[in-house]
mmCIF file of N, CA and C in Angstrom:
data_model
loop_
_atom_site.group_PDB
_atom_site.id
_atom_site.type_symbol
_atom_site.label_atom_id
_atom_site.label_comp_id
_atom_site.label_asym_id
_atom_site.label_seq_id
_atom_site.Cartn_x
_atom_site.Cartn_y
_atom_site.Cartn_z
ATOM 1 N N MET A 274 -11.412 -15.428 -21.151
ATOM 2 C CA MET A 274 -11.503 -14.094 -20.584
ATOM 3 C C MET A 274 -12.231 -13.184 -21.571
ATOM 4 N N ALA A 275 -13.039 -12.307 -21.067
ATOM 5 C CA ALA A 275 -13.794 -11.378 -21.906
ATOM 6 C C ALA A 275 -12.837 -10.416 -22.608
ATOM 7 N N ASP A 276 -13.315 -9.890 -23.723
ATOM 8 C CA ASP A 276 -12.501 -8.896 -24.430
ATOM 9 C C ASP A 276 -12.323 -7.673 -23.541
ATOM 10 N N ILE A 277 -11.091 -7.199 -23.492
ATOM 11 C CA ILE A 277 -10.761 -6.043 -22.661
ATOM 12 C C ILE A 277 -10.713 -4.816 -23.564
ATOM 13 N N HIS A 278 -11.391 -3.776 -23.115
ATOM 14 C CA HIS A 278 -11.307 -2.520 -23.846
ATOM 15 C C HIS A 278 -9.870 -2.015 -23.749
ATOM 16 N N PRO A 279 -9.310 -1.569 -24.866
ATOM 17 C CA PRO A 279 -7.914 -1.118 -24.861
ATOM 18 C C PRO A 279 -7.619 -0.035 -23.815
ATOM 19 N N GLU A 280 -8.582 0.842 -23.574
ATOM 20 C CA GLU A 280 -8.341 1.912 -22.600
ATOM 21 C C GLU A 280 -8.314 1.393 -21.161
ATOM 22 N N HIS A 281 -8.803 0.167 -20.934
ATOM 23 C CA HIS A 281 -8.808 -0.410 -19.589
ATOM 24 C C HIS A 281 -7.615 -1.327 -19.334
ATOM 25 N N ALA A 282 -6.886 -1.666 -20.369
ATOM 26 C CA ALA A 282 -5.775 -2.616 -20.237
ATOM 27 C C ALA A 282 -4.732 -2.140 -19.232
ATOM 28 N N HIS A 283 -4.424 -0.843 -19.240
ATOM 29 C CA HIS A 283 -3.399 -0.341 -18.306
ATOM 30 C C HIS A 283 -3.871 -0.426 -16.855
ATOM 31 N N ILE A 284 -5.167 -0.249 -16.635
ATOM 32 C CA ILE A 284 -5.716 -0.361 -15.272
ATOM 33 C C ILE A 284 -5.570 -1.796 -14.782
ATOM 34 N N ILE A 285 -5.893 -2.734 -15.651
ATOM 35 C CA ILE A 285 -5.801 -4.146 -15.283
ATOM 36 C C ILE A 285 -4.356 -4.538 -15.020
ATOM 37 N N GLU A 286 -3.449 -4.141 -15.867
ATOM 38 C CA GLU A 286 -2.032 -4.482 -15.687
ATOM 39 C C GLU A 286 -1.467 -3.865 -14.407
ATOM 40 N N GLN A 287 -1.812 -2.616 -14.156
ATOM 41 C CA GLN A 287 -1.333 -1.957 -12.939
ATOM 42 C C GLN A 287 -1.880 -2.662 -11.698
ATOM 43 N N THR A 288 -3.155 -2.995 -11.743
ATOM 44 C CA THR A 288 -3.771 -3.680 -10.610
ATOM 45 C C THR A 288 -3.140 -5.053 -10.399
ATOM 46 N N LYS A 289 -2.909 -5.799 -11.477
ATOM 47 C CA LYS A 289 -2.254 -7.109 -11.378
ATOM 48 C C LYS A 289 -0.890 -7.001 -10.714
ATOM 49 N N SER A 290 -0.133 -5.976 -11.102
ATOM 50 C CA SER A 290 1.212 -5.830 -10.542
ATOM 51 C C SER A 290 1.189 -5.432 -9.069
ATOM 52 N N ASN A 291 0.097 -4.834 -8.610
ATOM 53 C CA ASN A 291 -0.007 -4.405 -7.214
ATOM 54 C C ASN A 291 -0.725 -5.414 -6.313
ATOM 55 N N MET A 292 -1.346 -6.414 -6.904
ATOM 56 C CA MET A 292 -2.073 -7.414 -6.118
ATOM 57 C C MET A 292 -1.088 -8.288 -5.345
ATOM 58 N N PRO A 293 -1.434 -8.620 -4.101
ATOM 59 C CA PRO A 293 -0.586 -9.551 -3.346
ATOM 60 C C PRO A 293 -0.594 -10.928 -4.010
ATOM 61 N N PRO A 294 0.433 -11.729 -3.771
ATOM 62 C CA PRO A 294 0.464 -13.095 -4.330
ATOM 63 C C PRO A 294 -0.712 -13.931 -3.810
ATOM 64 N N GLU A 295 -1.093 -14.936 -4.562
ATOM 65 C CA GLU A 295 -2.241 -15.778 -4.218
ATOM 66 C C GLU A 295 -2.107 -16.416 -2.839
ATOM 67 N N ASP A 296 -0.896 -16.856 -2.467
ATOM 68 C CA ASP A 296 -0.748 -17.497 -1.160
ATOM 69 C C ASP A 296 -1.008 -16.514 -0.020
ATOM 70 N N ILE A 297 -0.641 -15.265 -0.211
ATOM 71 C CA ILE A 297 -0.900 -14.232 0.802
ATOM 72 C C ILE A 297 -2.403 -13.952 0.882
ATOM 73 N N LEU A 298 -3.070 -13.890 -0.252
ATOM 74 C CA LEU A 298 -4.517 -13.673 -0.260
ATOM 75 C C LEU A 298 -5.249 -14.830 0.430
ATOM 76 N N GLU A 299 -4.775 -16.059 0.194
ATOM 77 C CA GLU A 299 -5.378 -17.233 0.832
ATOM 78 C C GLU A 299 -5.210 -17.174 2.353
ATOM 79 N N LYS A 300 -4.018 -16.832 2.817
ATOM 80 C CA LYS A 300 -3.765 -16.729 4.255
ATOM 81 C C LYS A 300 -4.593 -15.604 4.878
ATOM 82 N N THR A 301 -4.755 -14.526 4.150
ATOM 83 C CA THR A 301 -5.571 -13.406 4.632
ATOM 84 C C THR A 301 -7.026 -13.838 4.767
ATOM 85 N N ALA A 302 -7.518 -14.579 3.794
ATOM 86 C CA ALA A 302 -8.894 -15.087 3.862
ATOM 87 C C ALA A 302 -9.067 -15.989 5.082
ATOM 88 N N GLU A 303 -8.074 -16.809 5.388
ATOM 89 C CA GLU A 303 -8.140 -17.682 6.563
ATOM 90 C C GLU A 303 -8.202 -16.867 7.853
ATOM 91 N N VAL A 304 -7.433 -15.788 7.927
ATOM 92 C CA VAL A 304 -7.471 -14.925 9.112
ATOM 93 C C VAL A 304 -8.864 -14.338 9.287
ATOM 94 N N PHE A 305 -9.454 -13.872 8.201
ATOM 95 C CA PHE A 305 -10.788 -13.287 8.295
ATOM 96 C C PHE A 305 -11.848 -14.329 8.647
ATOM 97 N N LYS A 306 -11.639 -15.582 8.272
ATOM 98 C CA LYS A 306 -12.555 -16.640 8.695
ATOM 99 C C LYS A 306 -12.541 -16.771 10.216
ATOM 100 N N VAL A 307 -11.365 -16.658 10.815
ATOM 101 C CA VAL A 307 -11.254 -16.752 12.270
ATOM 102 C C VAL A 307 -11.997 -15.589 12.919
ATOM 103 N N PHE A 308 -11.946 -14.423 12.310
ATOM 104 C CA PHE A 308 -12.679 -13.255 12.814
ATOM 105 C C PHE A 308 -14.191 -13.436 12.654
ATOM 106 N N GLY A 309 -14.627 -14.430 11.905
ATOM 107 C CA GLY A 309 -16.037 -14.613 11.603
ATOM 108 C C GLY A 309 -16.853 -15.303 12.684
ATOM 109 N N ASP A 310 -16.350 -15.370 13.898
ATOM 110 C CA ASP A 310 -17.072 -16.029 14.989
ATOM 111 C C ASP A 310 -17.261 -15.045 16.139
ATOM 112 N N LYS A 311 -18.502 -14.888 16.596
ATOM 113 C CA LYS A 311 -18.813 -13.908 17.642
ATOM 114 C C LYS A 311 -18.039 -14.169 18.932
ATOM 115 N N THR A 312 -17.906 -15.412 19.330
ATOM 116 C CA THR A 312 -17.170 -15.715 20.560
ATOM 117 C C THR A 312 -15.716 -15.297 20.442
ATOM 118 N N ARG A 313 -15.110 -15.568 19.314
ATOM 119 C CA ARG A 313 -13.711 -15.165 19.130
ATOM 120 C C ARG A 313 -13.588 -13.647 19.101
ATOM 121 N N ILE A 314 -14.560 -12.962 18.522
ATOM 122 C CA ILE A 314 -14.549 -11.492 18.532
ATOM 123 C C ILE A 314 -14.651 -10.988 19.968
ATOM 124 N N ARG A 315 -15.495 -11.612 20.765
ATOM 125 C CA ARG A 315 -15.627 -11.220 22.180
ATOM 126 C C ARG A 315 -14.291 -11.395 22.916
ATOM 127 N N ILE A 316 -13.623 -12.508 22.654
ATOM 128 C CA ILE A 316 -12.329 -12.755 23.291
ATOM 129 C C ILE A 316 -11.314 -11.710 22.841
ATOM 130 N N LEU A 317 -11.270 -11.427 21.553
ATOM 131 C CA LEU A 317 -10.333 -10.414 21.053
ATOM 132 C C LEU A 317 -10.641 -9.042 21.637
ATOM 133 N N ALA A 318 -11.913 -8.713 21.757
ATOM 134 C CA ALA A 318 -12.292 -7.426 22.349
ATOM 135 C C ALA A 318 -11.824 -7.351 23.799
ATOM 136 N N ALA A 319 -12.001 -8.444 24.532
ATOM 137 C CA ALA A 319 -11.542 -8.468 25.922
ATOM 138 C C ALA A 319 -10.027 -8.319 25.994
ATOM 139 N N LEU A 320 -9.317 -9.044 25.138
ATOM 140 C CA LEU A 320 -7.856 -8.982 25.158
ATOM 141 C C LEU A 320 -7.324 -7.655 24.627
ATOM 142 N N SER A 321 -8.147 -6.927 23.888
ATOM 143 C CA SER A 321 -7.700 -5.606 23.423
ATOM 144 C C SER A 321 -7.575 -4.635 24.596
ATOM 145 N N GLU A 322 -8.224 -4.978 25.707
ATOM 146 C CA GLU A 322 -8.115 -4.169 26.928
ATOM 147 C C GLU A 322 -6.869 -4.520 27.728
ATOM 148 N N GLY A 323 -6.286 -5.673 27.452
ATOM 149 C CA GLY A 323 -5.074 -6.090 28.147
ATOM 150 C C GLY A 323 -5.022 -7.594 28.330
ATOM 151 N N GLU A 324 -3.906 -8.028 28.824
ATOM 152 C CA GLU A 324 -3.631 -9.443 29.035
ATOM 153 C C GLU A 324 -4.594 -10.047 30.068
ATOM 154 N N MET A 325 -5.036 -11.284 29.809
ATOM 155 C CA MET A 325 -5.953 -11.959 30.730
ATOM 156 C C MET A 325 -5.651 -13.444 30.765
ATOM 157 N N CYS A 326 -5.980 -14.070 31.896
ATOM 158 C CA CYS A 326 -5.876 -15.520 32.017
ATOM 159 C C CYS A 326 -7.219 -16.144 31.620
ATOM 160 N N VAL A 327 -7.209 -17.455 31.434
ATOM 161 C CA VAL A 327 -8.415 -18.164 31.012
ATOM 162 C C VAL A 327 -9.538 -17.975 32.021
ATOM 163 N N CYS A 328 -9.222 -18.070 33.310
ATOM 164 C CA CYS A 328 -10.295 -17.964 34.308
ATOM 165 C C CYS A 328 -10.968 -16.589 34.255
ATOM 166 N N CYS A 329 -10.198 -15.532 34.018
ATOM 167 C CA CYS A 329 -10.798 -14.197 33.891
ATOM 168 C C CYS A 329 -11.676 -14.117 32.644
ATOM 169 N N LEU A 330 -11.201 -14.686 31.547
ATOM 170 C CA LEU A 330 -12.003 -14.692 30.320
ATOM 171 C C LEU A 330 -13.296 -15.476 30.516
ATOM 172 N N CYS A 331 -13.216 -16.601 31.219
ATOM 173 C CA CYS A 331 -14.420 -17.405 31.496
ATOM 174 C C CYS A 331 -15.435 -16.601 32.289
ATOM 175 N N ASP A 332 -14.968 -15.938 33.329
ATOM 176 C CA ASP A 332 -15.878 -15.128 34.150
ATOM 177 C C ASP A 332 -16.465 -13.979 33.340
ATOM 178 N N LEU A 333 -15.621 -13.283 32.623
ATOM 179 C CA LEU A 333 -16.057 -12.135 31.834
ATOM 180 C C LEU A 333 -17.084 -12.526 30.773
ATOM 181 N N LEU A 334 -16.808 -13.605 30.072
ATOM 182 C CA LEU A 334 -17.649 -14.019 28.956
ATOM 183 C C LEU A 334 -18.771 -14.963 29.367
ATOM 184 N N GLU A 335 -18.759 -15.371 30.645
ATOM 185 C CA GLU A 335 -19.747 -16.311 31.168
ATOM 186 C C GLU A 335 -19.790 -17.578 30.321
ATOM 187 N N MET A 336 -18.610 -18.176 30.168
ATOM 188 C CA MET A 336 -18.450 -19.385 29.370
ATOM 189 C C MET A 336 -17.620 -20.396 30.152
ATOM 190 N N SER A 337 -17.723 -21.645 29.753
ATOM 191 C CA SER A 337 -16.938 -22.699 30.400
ATOM 192 C C SER A 337 -15.471 -22.587 29.989
ATOM 193 N N GLN A 338 -14.622 -23.162 30.833
ATOM 194 C CA GLN A 338 -13.191 -23.130 30.538
ATOM 195 C C GLN A 338 -12.877 -23.893 29.254
ATOM 196 N N SER A 339 -13.553 -25.008 29.027
ATOM 197 C CA SER A 339 -13.280 -25.776 27.816
ATOM 198 C C SER A 339 -13.676 -24.995 26.559
ATOM 199 N N ALA A 340 -14.787 -24.283 26.612
ATOM 200 C CA ALA A 340 -15.223 -23.492 25.451
ATOM 201 C C ALA A 340 -14.256 -22.350 25.166
ATOM 202 N N VAL A 341 -13.829 -21.661 26.219
ATOM 203 C CA VAL A 341 -12.879 -20.559 26.044
ATOM 204 C C VAL A 341 -11.535 -21.091 25.566
ATOM 205 N N SER A 342 -11.075 -22.173 26.162
ATOM 206 C CA SER A 342 -9.788 -22.756 25.772
ATOM 207 C C SER A 342 -9.788 -23.182 24.313
ATOM 208 N N HIS A 343 -10.902 -23.743 23.861
ATOM 209 C CA HIS A 343 -11.005 -24.138 22.451
ATOM 210 C C HIS A 343 -10.847 -22.923 21.533
ATOM 211 N N GLN A 344 -11.556 -21.844 21.857
ATOM 212 C CA GLN A 344 -11.479 -20.641 21.021
ATOM 213 C C GLN A 344 -10.094 -19.999 21.101
ATOM 214 N N LEU A 345 -9.476 -20.044 22.267
ATOM 215 C CA LEU A 345 -8.112 -19.518 22.398
ATOM 216 C C LEU A 345 -7.146 -20.303 21.512
ATOM 217 N N ALA A 346 -7.333 -21.611 21.427
ATOM 218 C CA ALA A 346 -6.470 -22.432 20.571
ATOM 219 C C ALA A 346 -6.627 -22.039 19.103
ATOM 220 N N VAL A 347 -7.860 -21.780 18.680
ATOM 221 C CA VAL A 347 -8.107 -21.352 17.297
ATOM 222 C C VAL A 347 -7.431 -20.003 17.039
ATOM 223 N N LEU A 348 -7.600 -19.063 17.968
ATOM 224 C CA LEU A 348 -6.999 -17.731 17.817
ATOM 225 C C LEU A 348 -5.477 -17.801 17.816
ATOM 226 N N LYS A 349 -4.935 -18.667 18.642
ATOM 227 C CA LYS A 349 -3.474 -18.799 18.711
ATOM 228 C C LYS A 349 -2.925 -19.440 17.440
ATOM 229 N N ALA A 350 -3.632 -20.441 16.917
ATOM 230 C CA ALA A 350 -3.206 -21.093 15.672
ATOM 231 C C ALA A 350 -3.193 -20.107 14.510
ATOM 232 N N ALA A 351 -4.093 -19.142 14.551
ATOM 233 C CA ALA A 351 -4.163 -18.115 13.502
ATOM 234 C C ALA A 351 -3.199 -16.955 13.772
ATOM 235 N N ARG A 352 -2.437 -17.059 14.849
ATOM 236 C CA ARG A 352 -1.462 -16.039 15.241
ATOM 237 C C ARG A 352 -2.117 -14.691 15.541
ATOM 238 N N LEU A 353 -3.344 -14.737 16.092
ATOM 239 C CA LEU A 353 -4.025 -13.510 16.477
ATOM 240 C C LEU A 353 -3.803 -13.188 17.945
ATOM 241 N N ILE A 354 -3.459 -14.212 18.725
ATOM 242 C CA ILE A 354 -3.128 -14.003 20.138
ATOM 243 C C ILE A 354 -1.839 -14.747 20.449
ATOM 244 N N LYS A 355 -1.253 -14.389 21.580
ATOM 245 C CA LYS A 355 -0.066 -15.085 22.069
ATOM 246 C C LYS A 355 -0.275 -15.370 23.547
ATOM 247 N N SER A 356 0.560 -16.231 24.081
ATOM 248 C CA SER A 356 0.433 -16.581 25.494
ATOM 249 C C SER A 356 1.795 -16.541 26.163
ATOM 250 N N ARG A 357 1.729 -16.386 27.482
ATOM 251 C CA ARG A 357 2.945 -16.487 28.287
ATOM 252 C C ARG A 357 2.563 -17.174 29.583
ATOM 253 N N ARG A 358 3.488 -17.956 30.083
ATOM 254 C CA ARG A 358 3.252 -18.705 31.313
ATOM 255 C C ARG A 358 3.908 -17.995 32.487
ATOM 256 N N GLU A 359 3.166 -17.935 33.578
ATOM 257 C CA GLU A 359 3.690 -17.409 34.838
ATOM 258 C C GLU A 359 3.309 -18.420 35.915
ATOM 259 N N GLY A 360 4.250 -19.273 36.275
ATOM 260 C CA GLY A 360 3.944 -20.366 37.183
ATOM 261 C C GLY A 360 2.990 -21.328 36.512
ATOM 262 N N LYS A 361 1.864 -21.607 37.155
ATOM 263 C CA LYS A 361 0.861 -22.505 36.568
ATOM 264 C C LYS A 361 -0.144 -21.756 35.711
ATOM 265 N N GLN A 362 -0.113 -20.450 35.772
ATOM 266 C CA GLN A 362 -1.090 -19.617 35.072
ATOM 267 C C GLN A 362 -0.589 -19.245 33.672
ATOM 268 N N ILE A 363 -1.482 -19.268 32.693
ATOM 269 C CA ILE A 363 -1.155 -18.830 31.329
ATOM 270 C C ILE A 363 -1.955 -17.568 31.048
ATOM 271 N N TYR A 364 -1.254 -16.560 30.561
ATOM 272 C CA TYR A 364 -1.880 -15.278 30.231
ATOM 273 C C TYR A 364 -1.887 -15.093 28.723
ATOM 274 N N TYR A 365 -2.997 -14.575 28.229
ATOM 275 C CA TYR A 365 -3.177 -14.363 26.800
ATOM 276 C C TYR A 365 -3.272 -12.877 26.495
ATOM 277 N N SER A 366 -2.773 -12.514 25.309
ATOM 278 C CA SER A 366 -2.850 -11.131 24.843
ATOM 279 C C SER A 366 -2.909 -11.144 23.318
ATOM 280 N N LEU A 367 -3.276 -10.003 22.749
ATOM 281 C CA LEU A 367 -3.272 -9.893 21.288
ATOM 282 C C LEU A 367 -1.846 -10.094 20.792
ATOM 283 N N ASP A 368 -1.704 -10.715 19.654
ATOM 284 C CA ASP A 368 -0.377 -11.015 19.125
ATOM 285 C C ASP A 368 0.411 -9.751 18.815
ATOM 286 N N ASP A 369 -0.249 -8.761 18.228
ATOM 287 C CA ASP A 369 0.415 -7.493 17.941
ATOM 288 C C ASP A 369 -0.629 -6.411 17.688
ATOM 289 N N ALA A 370 -0.160 -5.217 17.423
ATOM 290 C CA ALA A 370 -1.060 -4.072 17.240
ATOM 291 C C ALA A 370 -1.959 -4.228 16.021
ATOM 292 N N HIS A 371 -1.535 -5.015 15.023
ATOM 293 C CA HIS A 371 -2.364 -5.204 13.831
ATOM 294 C C HIS A 371 -3.698 -5.844 14.183
ATOM 295 N N VAL A 372 -3.688 -6.789 15.098
ATOM 296 C CA VAL A 372 -4.918 -7.486 15.479
ATOM 297 C C VAL A 372 -5.900 -6.496 16.102
ATOM 298 N N GLY A 373 -5.404 -5.671 17.000
ATOM 299 C CA GLY A 373 -6.253 -4.646 17.611
ATOM 300 C C GLY A 373 -6.776 -3.660 16.584
ATOM 301 N N ALA A 374 -5.929 -3.314 15.615
ATOM 302 C CA ALA A 374 -6.346 -2.370 14.577
ATOM 303 C C ALA A 374 -7.440 -2.957 13.695
ATOM 304 N N ILE A 375 -7.320 -4.242 13.356
ATOM 305 C CA ILE A 375 -8.351 -4.895 12.545
ATOM 306 C C ILE A 375 -9.675 -4.905 13.305
ATOM 307 N N LEU A 376 -9.620 -5.290 14.571
ATOM 308 C CA LEU A 376 -10.820 -5.333 15.401
ATOM 309 C C LEU A 376 -11.446 -3.946 15.529
ATOM 310 N N CYS A 377 -10.618 -2.962 15.830
ATOM 311 C CA CYS A 377 -11.096 -1.589 15.997
ATOM 312 C C CYS A 377 -11.710 -1.055 14.707
ATOM 313 N N THR A 378 -11.076 -1.340 13.589
ATOM 314 C CA THR A 378 -11.601 -0.892 12.295
ATOM 315 C C THR A 378 -12.951 -1.546 11.997
ATOM 316 N N GLY A 379 -13.069 -2.830 12.299
ATOM 317 C CA GLY A 379 -14.341 -3.518 12.083
ATOM 318 C C GLY A 379 -15.452 -2.938 12.935
ATOM 319 N N ILE A 380 -15.149 -2.698 14.207
ATOM 320 C CA ILE A 380 -16.149 -2.131 15.105
ATOM 321 C C ILE A 380 -16.533 -0.723 14.663
ATOM 322 N N SER A 381 -15.558 0.073 14.289
ATOM 323 C CA SER A 381 -15.843 1.445 13.808
ATOM 324 C C SER A 381 -16.723 1.427 12.571
ATOM 325 N N HIS A 382 -16.439 0.487 11.686
ATOM 326 C CA HIS A 382 -17.242 0.365 10.458
ATOM 327 C C HIS A 382 -18.702 0.040 10.794
ATOM 328 N N VAL A 383 -18.906 -0.885 11.725
ATOM 329 C CA VAL A 383 -20.253 -1.296 12.102
ATOM 330 C C VAL A 383 -20.995 -0.153 12.803
ATOM 331 N N GLU A 384 -20.274 0.650 13.566
ATOM 332 C CA GLU A 384 -20.890 1.738 14.311
ATOM 333 C C GLU A 384 -21.228 2.952 13.465
ATOM 334 N N GLU A 385 -20.729 2.989 12.210
ATOM 335 C CA GLU A 385 -21.038 4.123 11.323
ATOM 336 C C GLU A 385 -22.529 4.169 11.035
ATOM 337 N N ASP A 386 -23.031 5.360 10.847
ATOM 338 C CA ASP A 386 -24.451 5.516 10.481
ATOM 339 C C ASP A 386 -24.676 5.280 9.019
#
């Protein structure tokens, strides 16, 4: 490690004590990897408007059921969406408000001048 200026040591120690544990940082990085796909972002944007079934997502996104189902499985594994069954139909929605907030914050950031 490089020599630390004595006046900076307190900043480093304070920052170290406030940093999340490594396992939390790793899991956070994995979540952001899932956000790194345009199709998954499109699905999350659609679900931010409300609950939808696969067939509605397919029509909306103009994609095959297998392609949408694959992306839904990835999103569900990352705990970004949840599902509920009603008869033979499965409905998907954002897992919680945090997912919508992350998406909204990302879009707002991109839309800034």
